[in-house]
Amino acid sequence: MSTTLDLGLPDRAPLAGLPARVRIHEVGPRDGLQNESVTVPVEVKAEFIARLAAAGLRTVEAASFVHPKWVPQLADAEQLFPLLAPVAREYGDELRLPALVPNERGLDRALAHGVREVAVFGSATETFAQRNLNRSVAESLEMFAPVVRRATEAGLRVRGYLSMCFGDPWEGPVPVAKVVEVGRALLDLGCAELSLGDTIGTGTPGQVAALLREFAAQGTGPEVLAVHFHDTYGQALANTLTALQHGVTVVDSSAGGLGGCPYAKSATGNLATEDLVWMLDGLGIDTGVDLAALAATSAWMAGHLGRPSPSRAVRALTH
Amino acid sequence: MSTTLDLGLPDRAPLAGLPARVRIHEVGPRDGLQNESVTVPVEVKAEFIARLAAAGLRTVEAASFVHPKWVPQLADAEQLFPLLAPVAREYGDELRLPALVPNERGLDRALAHGVREVAVFGSATETFAQRNLNRSVAESLEMFAPVVRRATEAGLRVRGYLSMCFGDPWEGPVPVAKVVEVGRALLDLGCAELSLGDTIGTGTPGQVAALLREFAAQGTGPEVLAVHFHDTYGQALANTLTALQHGVTVVDSSAGGLGGCPYAKSATGNLATEDLVWMLDGLGIDTGVDLAALAATSAWMAGHLGRPSPSRAVRALTH
């Protein structure tokens, strides 16, 4: 019996118009753990990241240099980066370990730890900008400008996150024009990549297509775009497929679906990396990820969190 | 604040090449409850079906006339149909309440209860045919032949299910040619519709496209095909989207994702009707379903089963 059959992997069958390779931007250690009620010890985080790299992931968002009082789950960024030195040495330039930096103070902390890639986190809607960043969208762009400028001058790659790109819990559906305007402003600041987030998971494939089409119409092609879907309403993988059909090749996901508790009434987790890799493997799209090693890592982390993984593929692969 | 915003529903955004309307074949009361460990009282089943119809579903697979010793959860088909008389009267010909019939004895029982639509359940693979039907694929087709003939002669509509269309737990990936051959044989017997089942949930979008293309190449268009996906690896909705992009307009799903327990290590449930309707609503595709009423029905049924619904949309909509 072959390994393929042991894993239950599907026969490879490509679909016209999809890319040959997808880069997965793994957000489990940062976005995932940030939204878990349990705070994981820093040594476990370091081992988690090492295991994700060993499973073949080459972009692993590691930490956030936000003020510790806002996100206690990630207050240990200073302790974490020294523990990542061995894995950073092992994989060299091949492995990206970006960190979120909310402002210049966060950038200073990231630079002090030798971080080579950072991300800023913007909002497409005024309400979420006020609630999450305590300022307007325009003011948040002003705050990001020196962060992006100084980071790029220091040779760092900068990613821009844009949240609430499809629906906003206070404002409802978000106008495509507004998302494109704010997203292009982030790119104009100097971001090398823009990650379009469906923060509340309400988006559906037609909205994904419309947004990507409007970006293209305004001169921003899919080569600088990434997608970041949440599985709140079960739409994440269908939306991802649609984004791939429109030329996107960078997809954010979270190992084991970290960030959404399966026992919470509202499971607002990220797309699970395993569910994504299952689809991409089946489509014959190269990700470099060893799905069995990844699922074992997520099952191990679920043990640290004291509950099963919300990823369907993890549950199916590790029973 | 509008009802749309209250529900968190996405703004409508169509996607090119999709149908204007999808008929949902609701399998929760039959396929769903058949795979739950708890056996639900017959009065609760009748109320469940009435609530599903009230939520706008117009094809609700109600029962199975299999021998009671094989599926104790569905042993009450004889008791159930009389209880469905009021709902059958209320909706008339508009509401279909099909029942599974494994053989002529099952058909006799269905006819005795005035069932107007039946389904036979075949397998694309020899191993599953032997394990599930205790005979070869060819022998199972011989068994179905008089069932389909007598049912159609009696004026009943017959649906053919074909299981293991993508992967088989014993045989691995299933050859497309074999699926098309057995599927067309079921249609040739007189089935009005063929439901292609991914029984173990391993299929991915490229396989869906390849299978539908091969059916078309052999002269079987999507107008007589339905798709039946399981969410074991989280692929069901992406696969459904792909099927819609290839012309399929009938989709099987299970209210609340019934049939897959969220606490089981391997959640082998059907695609949740709510996750499906969320996507179709967002795409502006008409289903006739009131999503809020449906989610409330699934939450009510989850209470009878003593556990939360595995549907992500149900959890998000009913918290």
XYZ file of C-alpha atoms in Angstrom:
638
model
C 0.000 0.000 0.000
C 1.490 3.340 -1.002
C 2.054 6.279 1.300
C -0.466 8.199 -0.737
C -3.147 5.653 -0.011
C -2.133 5.445 3.653
C -2.762 9.171 3.978
C -5.969 8.930 1.995
C -4.647 11.581 -0.347
C -6.641 12.136 -3.519
C -5.259 11.396 -6.927
C -3.744 14.539 -8.420
C -6.110 16.315 -10.822
C -5.274 19.830 -12.007
C -7.846 22.509 -12.778
C -7.324 24.877 -15.690
C -6.159 28.387 -14.881
C -4.605 27.691 -11.506
C -1.001 28.433 -10.567
C 1.646 25.679 -10.475
C 2.859 26.774 -7.061
C 1.325 28.533 -4.057
C 3.256 30.143 -1.239
C 1.517 29.621 2.078
C 1.889 32.427 4.584
C 1.470 30.511 7.846
C -0.132 32.676 10.516
C -0.759 30.090 13.254
C 1.934 31.207 15.720
C 0.833 34.854 15.496
C -2.751 35.342 14.305
C -3.739 31.883 15.517
C -2.318 31.947 19.035
C -3.338 35.599 19.415
C -6.953 34.483 19.273
C -6.702 31.479 21.588
C -7.787 31.809 25.200
C -4.817 29.741 26.419
C -1.405 31.456 26.457
C 1.270 29.051 25.267
C 4.762 29.080 26.887
C 7.432 30.695 24.743
C 9.445 27.461 24.487
C 6.385 25.717 23.031
C 5.944 28.533 20.500
C 9.563 28.166 19.420
C 9.149 24.419 19.006
C 5.880 25.003 17.121
C 7.629 27.297 14.648
C 10.523 24.865 14.239
C 8.098 22.036 13.531
C 6.194 24.150 11.004
C 9.460 24.890 9.207
C 10.385 21.205 9.320
C 7.002 20.411 7.738
C 8.021 22.566 4.784
C 6.415 25.928 5.521
C 8.768 28.726 4.462
C 6.856 31.799 5.635
C 5.861 31.542 9.276
C 4.573 34.689 10.935
C 6.198 34.353 14.317
C 5.213 37.188 16.628
C 3.754 40.631 17.144
C 5.615 43.596 18.605
C 2.377 45.144 19.790
C 2.244 46.536 23.324
C 2.053 43.500 25.679
C -0.985 44.895 27.449
C -3.101 44.628 24.277
C -2.257 41.053 23.344
C -1.009 39.130 26.375
C -0.816 35.895 24.334
C 2.000 37.475 22.304
C 3.759 39.474 25.050
C 6.838 37.258 24.753
C 8.116 38.378 21.328
C 11.417 39.513 22.888
C 11.900 36.104 24.489
C 10.813 34.219 21.363
C 13.222 35.535 18.730
C 16.423 34.390 20.512
C 14.871 30.910 20.756
C 14.312 30.959 16.982
C 18.011 31.463 16.235
C 18.677 27.753 15.590
C 15.805 27.379 13.101
C 16.724 30.679 11.427
C 20.311 29.394 11.039
C 19.171 26.005 9.758
C 17.026 27.356 6.920
C 18.811 30.658 6.254
C 17.268 33.056 3.761
C 14.869 30.359 2.621
C 12.767 30.776 5.771
C 10.859 33.975 6.455
C 9.817 34.692 10.038
C 7.887 37.955 9.804
C 6.570 39.848 12.808
C 3.697 42.256 13.141
C 4.678 45.831 14.057
C 1.848 48.228 14.856
C 3.975 51.407 14.939
C 7.523 52.790 15.072
C 8.048 51.584 18.628
C 7.172 48.051 17.470
C 9.532 48.404 14.512
C 12.349 49.455 16.861
C 11.788 46.304 18.901
C 11.692 44.144 15.771
C 14.921 45.696 14.426
C 16.614 45.089 17.764
C 15.895 41.376 17.328
C 17.154 41.104 13.781
C 13.712 40.557 12.251
C 14.028 40.678 8.450
C 10.355 40.968 7.513
C 7.578 42.927 9.201
C 3.880 43.530 8.672
C 1.565 46.429 9.384
C -2.108 45.853 10.038
C -4.590 48.282 8.489
C -8.358 48.394 8.156
C -10.551 48.987 5.129
C -13.334 50.426 7.278
C -13.429 53.507 9.469
C -15.234 51.779 12.314
C -12.688 48.986 12.679
C -9.818 51.461 12.274
C -11.220 53.445 15.186
C -11.860 50.371 17.316
C -8.665 48.490 16.553
C -6.209 51.330 15.935
C -7.916 54.187 17.744
C -7.673 56.458 14.711
C -9.199 56.996 11.276
C -8.091 55.082 8.185
C -6.196 58.178 6.990
C -4.522 58.623 10.368
C -3.533 54.951 10.436
C -1.867 55.331 7.047
C 0.040 58.321 8.448
C 1.132 56.144 11.367
C 2.285 53.357 9.025
C 4.190 55.648 6.625
C 7.372 56.057 8.720
C 7.209 52.397 9.781
C 7.215 51.191 6.182
C 9.802 53.782 5.116
C 12.238 53.012 7.918
C 11.745 49.249 7.546
C 12.406 49.257 3.811
C 15.397 51.563 4.299
C 16.757 49.006 6.762
C 16.396 46.341 4.072
C 13.294 44.679 5.529
C 10.424 43.371 3.443
C 7.091 44.840 4.540
C 3.692 43.202 4.221
C 0.489 45.178 4.578
C -2.560 43.530 6.075
C -5.918 44.973 5.214
C -8.763 43.772 7.405
C -12.539 43.949 6.870
C -12.214 43.684 3.087
C -15.627 42.041 2.576
C -17.856 42.619 5.570
C -17.603 44.689 8.708
C -19.651 43.838 11.815
C -20.649 47.465 12.306
C -20.832 48.737 8.730
C -22.086 45.640 6.866
C -20.839 44.949 3.329
C -17.723 47.001 2.526
C -17.602 48.928 -0.785
C -15.039 47.471 -3.185
C -13.810 50.961 -4.108
C -12.919 51.710 -0.498
C -10.968 48.453 -0.088
C -9.024 49.088 -3.283
C -8.314 52.693 -2.277
C -6.913 51.819 1.149
C -5.126 48.738 -0.161
C -3.369 50.673 -2.900
C -2.418 53.344 -0.363
C -0.672 50.649 1.709
C 1.188 49.428 -1.377
C 2.091 53.024 -2.278
C 3.688 53.417 1.149
C 6.140 50.714 0.124
C 4.542 47.434 1.172
C 5.794 44.601 -1.030
C 2.634 42.563 -0.527
C -0.955 43.249 0.467
C -2.963 40.614 2.317
C -6.720 41.019 1.851
C -8.490 39.838 4.987
C -12.056 38.639 5.397
C -11.852 39.253 9.119
C -15.404 38.196 9.947
C -15.611 35.445 7.347
C -18.776 36.628 5.611
C -17.297 36.881 2.101
C -18.347 34.640 -0.765
C -16.654 33.818 -4.081
C -18.377 36.518 -6.143
C -17.100 39.194 -3.783
C -13.583 37.785 -3.989
C -13.691 37.908 -7.774
C -15.139 41.434 -7.798
C -12.464 42.745 -5.451
C -9.592 41.175 -7.377
C -11.026 42.439 -10.665
C -11.259 45.983 -9.295
C -7.675 45.871 -8.016
C -6.581 44.756 -11.491
C -8.651 47.514 -13.119
C -6.851 50.055 -10.951
C -3.459 48.661 -11.941
C -2.761 46.329 -9.009
C -2.290 42.789 -10.271
C -2.575 39.588 -8.233
C 1.227 39.195 -8.056
C 1.363 41.603 -5.091
C -1.814 40.333 -3.428
C -2.420 37.636 -0.844
C -5.728 36.422 0.573
C -6.587 35.786 4.195
C -9.899 34.048 4.774
C -11.682 33.054 7.945
C -13.902 30.009 8.134
C -16.632 31.529 10.289
C -19.318 30.571 7.774
C -17.339 27.751 6.128
C -16.457 29.858 3.069
C -12.661 30.080 3.357
C -11.604 27.319 0.980
C -14.178 28.158 -1.720
C -13.018 31.784 -1.534
C -9.396 30.690 -1.758
C -10.132 28.622 -4.853
C -11.738 31.674 -6.437
C -8.712 33.821 -5.599
C -6.404 31.240 -7.199
C -8.625 31.300 -10.282
C -7.994 35.053 -10.401
C -4.227 34.795 -10.259
C -3.411 35.040 -6.555
C -0.534 32.757 -5.504
C -0.012 33.688 -1.838
C -2.520 32.333 0.674
C -2.621 32.950 4.414
C -3.683 30.073 6.631
C -3.287 28.834 10.172
C -1.932 25.407 11.107
C -4.764 23.338 12.543
C -7.164 26.256 12.109
C -5.660 27.884 15.210
C -7.528 30.941 16.344
C -10.991 29.448 16.226
C -12.135 27.291 19.080
C -14.310 24.344 18.011
C -16.307 24.614 21.227
C -17.025 28.302 20.926
C -20.452 29.004 19.537
C -18.886 31.319 16.983
C -15.813 29.656 15.521
C -14.055 32.559 13.869
C -10.847 30.727 13.035
C -8.558 31.166 10.110
C -8.595 28.798 7.193
C -6.768 25.682 8.389
C -3.472 25.140 6.588
C -4.178 21.412 6.390
C -7.541 21.900 4.647
C -5.759 24.235 2.207
C -2.853 21.852 1.577
C -5.272 18.961 1.041
C -6.933 20.922 -1.763
C -3.679 22.151 -3.286
C -2.130 18.669 -3.141
C -5.191 17.281 -4.891
C -4.907 19.957 -7.549
C -1.243 19.116 -8.074
C -0.211 22.600 -6.889
C 3.190 22.623 -5.222
C 3.420 24.052 -1.702
C 6.475 22.222 -0.383
C 4.458 21.149 2.652
C 4.516 17.630 4.107
C 0.868 17.271 5.100
C 1.374 14.370 7.512
C 4.112 16.232 9.411
C 1.991 19.377 9.486
C -1.123 17.593 10.791
C 0.972 15.872 13.474
C 2.296 19.300 14.510
C -1.220 20.722 14.758
C -2.414 17.738 16.772
C 0.544 18.260 19.118
C -0.329 21.963 19.492
C -3.992 21.124 20.089
C -2.779 19.035 23.015
C -1.041 22.111 24.463
C -4.254 24.079 24.035
C -6.280 21.307 25.645
C -8.814 20.785 22.881
C -9.107 19.161 19.441
C -8.054 21.011 16.325
C -10.878 22.786 14.474
C -9.322 21.677 11.173
C -11.363 18.967 9.503
C -8.315 17.578 7.703
C -6.335 17.408 10.954
C -9.114 15.438 12.632
C -9.405 13.086 9.676
C -5.639 12.596 9.335
C -4.760 12.124 12.994
C -7.527 9.865 14.266
C -30.336 48.203 10.838
C -31.551 45.942 8.064
C -32.324 42.264 8.417
C -29.456 41.567 6.060
C -27.008 43.276 8.357
C -28.548 41.610 11.420
C -27.850 38.220 9.879
C -24.394 39.282 8.803
C -25.243 38.264 5.271
C -22.769 39.289 2.586
C -23.627 41.749 -0.136
C -24.762 39.832 -3.231
C -22.020 39.411 -5.824
C -22.522 37.011 -8.710
C -19.748 34.997 -10.341
C -19.730 34.440 -14.084
C -20.868 31.062 -15.351
C -22.935 30.025 -12.358
C -26.619 29.054 -12.493
C -29.345 31.477 -11.427
C -31.013 28.868 -9.267
C -29.902 25.764 -7.370
C -32.165 23.039 -6.071
C -30.979 21.741 -2.730
C -31.612 18.063 -2.074
C -31.766 18.062 1.722
C -30.495 14.768 3.163
C -30.397 15.601 6.867
C -33.395 13.508 8.000
C -32.118 10.429 6.126
C -28.354 10.455 5.424
C -27.720 12.797 8.345
C -29.656 11.026 11.072
C -28.564 7.635 9.723
C -25.006 8.527 10.719
C -25.752 9.964 14.147
C -25.208 7.813 17.226
C -28.413 9.080 18.844
C -31.724 7.732 17.503
C -34.273 10.515 17.300
C -37.953 9.808 18.124
C -40.210 9.611 15.091
C -42.280 12.614 16.194
C -39.122 14.728 16.310
C -38.194 13.562 12.807
C -41.610 14.578 11.520
C -41.296 17.987 13.122
C -37.773 18.310 11.721
C -39.011 17.657 8.193
C -41.916 20.074 8.631
C -39.522 22.760 9.832
C -37.179 22.138 6.901
C -40.085 22.553 4.503
C -41.173 25.710 6.317
C -37.617 27.047 5.887
C -38.102 26.730 2.144
C -36.493 23.394 1.317
C -38.518 21.622 -1.354
C -36.685 18.292 -1.620
C -36.277 16.636 1.752
C -35.132 13.029 1.776
C -37.255 11.688 4.562
C -36.510 8.042 5.255
C -35.022 4.746 4.177
C -36.940 1.516 3.628
C -33.863 -0.535 4.344
C -34.200 -3.526 6.690
C -34.485 -2.115 10.239
C -31.707 -4.335 11.498
C -29.144 -2.580 9.257
C -29.980 1.012 10.144
C -31.755 1.177 13.507
C -31.779 5.004 13.370
C -34.194 4.787 10.420
C -36.255 1.757 11.468
C -39.350 3.919 11.870
C -40.039 4.746 8.205
C -43.493 3.108 8.460
C -44.351 5.271 11.449
C -42.886 8.427 9.926
C -44.823 8.715 6.667
C -48.294 8.946 8.257
C -46.951 11.747 10.449
C -45.824 13.595 7.314
C -49.346 13.691 5.855
C -50.061 17.256 7.074
C -46.866 18.707 5.578
C -47.373 16.742 2.353
C -50.891 18.206 2.124
C -49.711 21.739 2.931
C -47.107 21.922 0.167
C -48.628 19.505 -2.357
C -46.622 18.628 -5.435
C -44.184 21.414 -4.669
C -42.579 19.354 -1.902
C -40.684 16.170 -2.633
C -40.174 13.692 0.198
C -38.087 10.915 -1.345
C -37.176 7.715 0.454
C -34.277 5.346 -0.045
C -35.234 1.853 -1.232
C -32.467 -0.750 -1.337
C -34.435 -3.420 -3.189
C -37.905 -4.508 -4.304
C -39.006 -5.255 -0.760
C -38.100 -1.665 0.162
C -39.986 -0.380 -2.875
C -43.079 -2.349 -1.838
C -42.964 -0.694 1.578
C -42.491 2.747 0.023
C -45.412 2.228 -2.381
C -47.614 1.125 0.503
C -47.015 4.516 2.106
C -47.723 6.604 -0.956
C -44.112 7.708 -1.471
C -43.823 9.538 -4.795
C -40.044 9.582 -5.184
C -37.487 6.927 -4.315
C -33.734 6.530 -4.507
C -31.433 3.558 -5.020
C -27.927 3.578 -3.624
C -25.129 2.168 -5.776
C -21.356 2.083 -5.551
C -18.699 3.029 -8.086
C -16.227 0.575 -6.571
C -16.336 -3.189 -6.257
C -15.053 -3.217 -2.677
C -17.741 -0.882 -1.362
C -20.403 -2.688 -3.401
C -19.380 -5.932 -1.698
C -19.195 -4.384 1.774
C -22.322 -2.243 1.578
C -24.547 -4.268 -0.760
C -23.009 -7.719 -0.405
C -22.689 -8.146 -4.163
C -20.640 -6.933 -7.118
C -21.333 -3.681 -8.948
C -22.912 -5.654 -11.821
C -25.057 -7.677 -9.413
C -26.194 -4.516 -7.661
C -27.291 -3.041 -10.980
C -29.280 -6.253 -11.601
C -30.897 -5.806 -8.182
C -31.802 -2.176 -8.942
C -33.213 -2.845 -12.414
C -36.663 -4.127 -11.333
C -36.819 -1.524 -8.567
C -36.315 1.344 -11.015
C -38.598 -0.231 -13.616
C -41.477 -0.898 -11.234
C -41.081 2.499 -9.560
C -41.172 4.413 -12.842
C -44.102 2.312 -14.047
C -45.903 3.326 -10.852
C -45.263 6.980 -11.735
C -42.512 7.527 -9.200
C -39.406 9.590 -9.871
C -36.221 7.629 -9.159
C -32.894 9.043 -8.104
C -29.686 7.050 -8.298
C -26.968 7.575 -5.742
C -23.453 6.622 -6.691
C -21.024 6.436 -3.798
C -17.191 6.411 -3.760
C -16.977 8.562 -6.900
C -13.596 10.077 -5.995
C -11.820 8.001 -3.397
C -12.446 4.623 -1.803
C -10.944 3.722 1.576
C -9.879 0.297 0.295
C -9.115 1.002 -3.347
C -7.724 4.561 -3.188
C -8.437 6.999 -6.017
C -11.303 5.762 -8.219
C -10.852 5.785 -12.011
C -13.073 8.357 -13.711
C -13.991 5.871 -16.450
C -15.387 3.427 -13.884
C -17.519 6.096 -12.200
C -18.925 7.248 -15.525
C -19.635 3.666 -16.593
C -21.581 2.746 -13.451
C -23.270 6.134 -13.286
C -24.510 5.922 -16.851
C -25.723 2.391 -16.197
C -27.873 3.725 -13.335
C -29.293 6.412 -15.627
C -29.896 3.819 -18.330
C -31.983 1.809 -15.865
C -34.359 4.763 -15.745
C -33.074 6.989 -12.944
C -34.103 10.593 -13.576
C -31.134 11.960 -11.656
C -27.717 10.696 -10.604
C -26.117 11.962 -7.395
C -22.322 11.695 -7.429
C -21.104 11.056 -3.905
C -17.690 11.738 -2.409
C -18.429 9.333 0.406
C -15.088 9.679 2.199
C -14.614 13.358 1.408
C -11.171 13.092 -0.199
C -12.087 14.699 -3.520
C -10.707 18.033 -4.673
C -11.911 20.494 -7.329
C -9.781 19.150 -10.180
C -11.292 15.691 -9.722
C -14.784 17.153 -9.715
C -14.108 18.961 -12.971
C -12.519 15.885 -14.560
C -15.466 13.668 -13.629
C -18.073 16.107 -14.906
C -16.123 16.628 -18.120
C -15.940 12.879 -18.700
C -19.685 12.473 -18.108
C -20.273 15.231 -20.661
C -17.869 13.599 -23.125
C -19.883 10.388 -22.840
C -23.132 12.243 -23.499
C -24.368 12.784 -19.934
C -24.795 16.467 -19.293
C -24.934 18.192 -15.904
C -28.733 18.616 -16.128
C -29.232 15.039 -14.848
C -26.398 15.156 -12.307
C -26.316 16.147 -8.659
C -23.302 16.350 -6.348
C -23.029 15.017 -2.822
C -19.907 16.099 -0.951
C -18.681 15.279 2.525
C -16.649 17.716 4.556
C -14.204 15.191 6.025
C -11.212 17.194 4.786
C -13.019 20.543 4.495
C -13.347 20.297 0.712
C -17.138 20.117 0.272
C -17.942 23.736 -0.517
C -14.958 24.287 -2.849
C -15.970 21.102 -4.681
C -19.562 22.307 -4.869
C -18.467 25.626 -6.347
C -16.504 23.732 -8.988
C -19.528 21.575 -9.818
C -21.674 24.699 -10.232
C -19.020 26.121 -12.549
C -19.468 22.970 -14.635
C -23.219 23.289 -14.941
C -24.568 21.229 -12.047
C -27.661 22.786 -10.447
C -28.699 20.158 -7.881
C -26.659 19.951 -4.678
C -27.092 17.519 -1.789
C -26.501 18.836 1.705
C -27.485 18.132 5.267
C -29.105 20.667 7.594
C -26.627 21.620 10.273
C -24.068 19.214 8.796
C -25.953 16.313 10.389
C -24.147 13.031 10.118
C -20.771 14.247 11.300
C -20.195 14.633 14.990
C -18.034 17.632 15.906
C -16.524 15.682 18.810
C -15.601 12.630 16.787
C -11.972 12.554 15.782
C -13.038 11.933 12.206
C -15.896 14.251 11.319
C -17.260 12.635 8.195
C -20.356 14.762 7.894
C -22.175 15.940 4.851
C -21.796 19.449 3.558
C -23.920 21.607 5.865
C -26.930 23.117 4.107
C -26.350 26.404 5.931
C -22.746 26.726 4.714
C -24.029 26.026 1.204
C -26.894 28.509 1.424
C -24.546 31.171 2.805
C -22.399 30.828 -0.315
C -25.335 30.678 -2.721
C -27.031 33.682 -1.078
C -23.784 35.629 -1.403
C -23.555 34.670 -5.061
C -27.127 35.808 -5.641
C -28.183 32.256 -6.549
C -31.791 31.540 -5.655
C -32.501 28.522 -3.425
C -35.790 29.578 -1.849
C -34.316 28.883 1.591
C -34.745 31.182 4.589
C -31.310 30.830 6.170
C -32.291 32.135 9.590
C -35.201 29.685 9.849
C -32.990 26.847 8.663
C -30.186 27.598 11.133
C -32.725 27.805 13.950
C -34.055 24.392 12.896
C -30.565 22.897 12.941
C -29.814 24.402 16.341
C -33.073 22.895 17.612
C -32.114 19.468 16.191
C -28.618 19.751 17.691
C -30.361 20.121 21.043
C -32.165 16.814 20.457
C -28.839 15.193 19.603
C -27.202 16.696 22.664
C -24.317 18.449 20.950
C -23.585 21.579 18.899
C -24.047 21.585 15.150
C -20.900 20.886 13.130
C -21.982 23.558 10.640
C -19.819 26.648 10.915
C -22.596 28.880 9.622
C -25.063 27.468 12.163
C -22.672 28.208 15.006
C -22.022 31.726 13.721
C -25.701 32.458 13.097
C -27.155 31.071 16.324
C -24.702 32.274 18.986
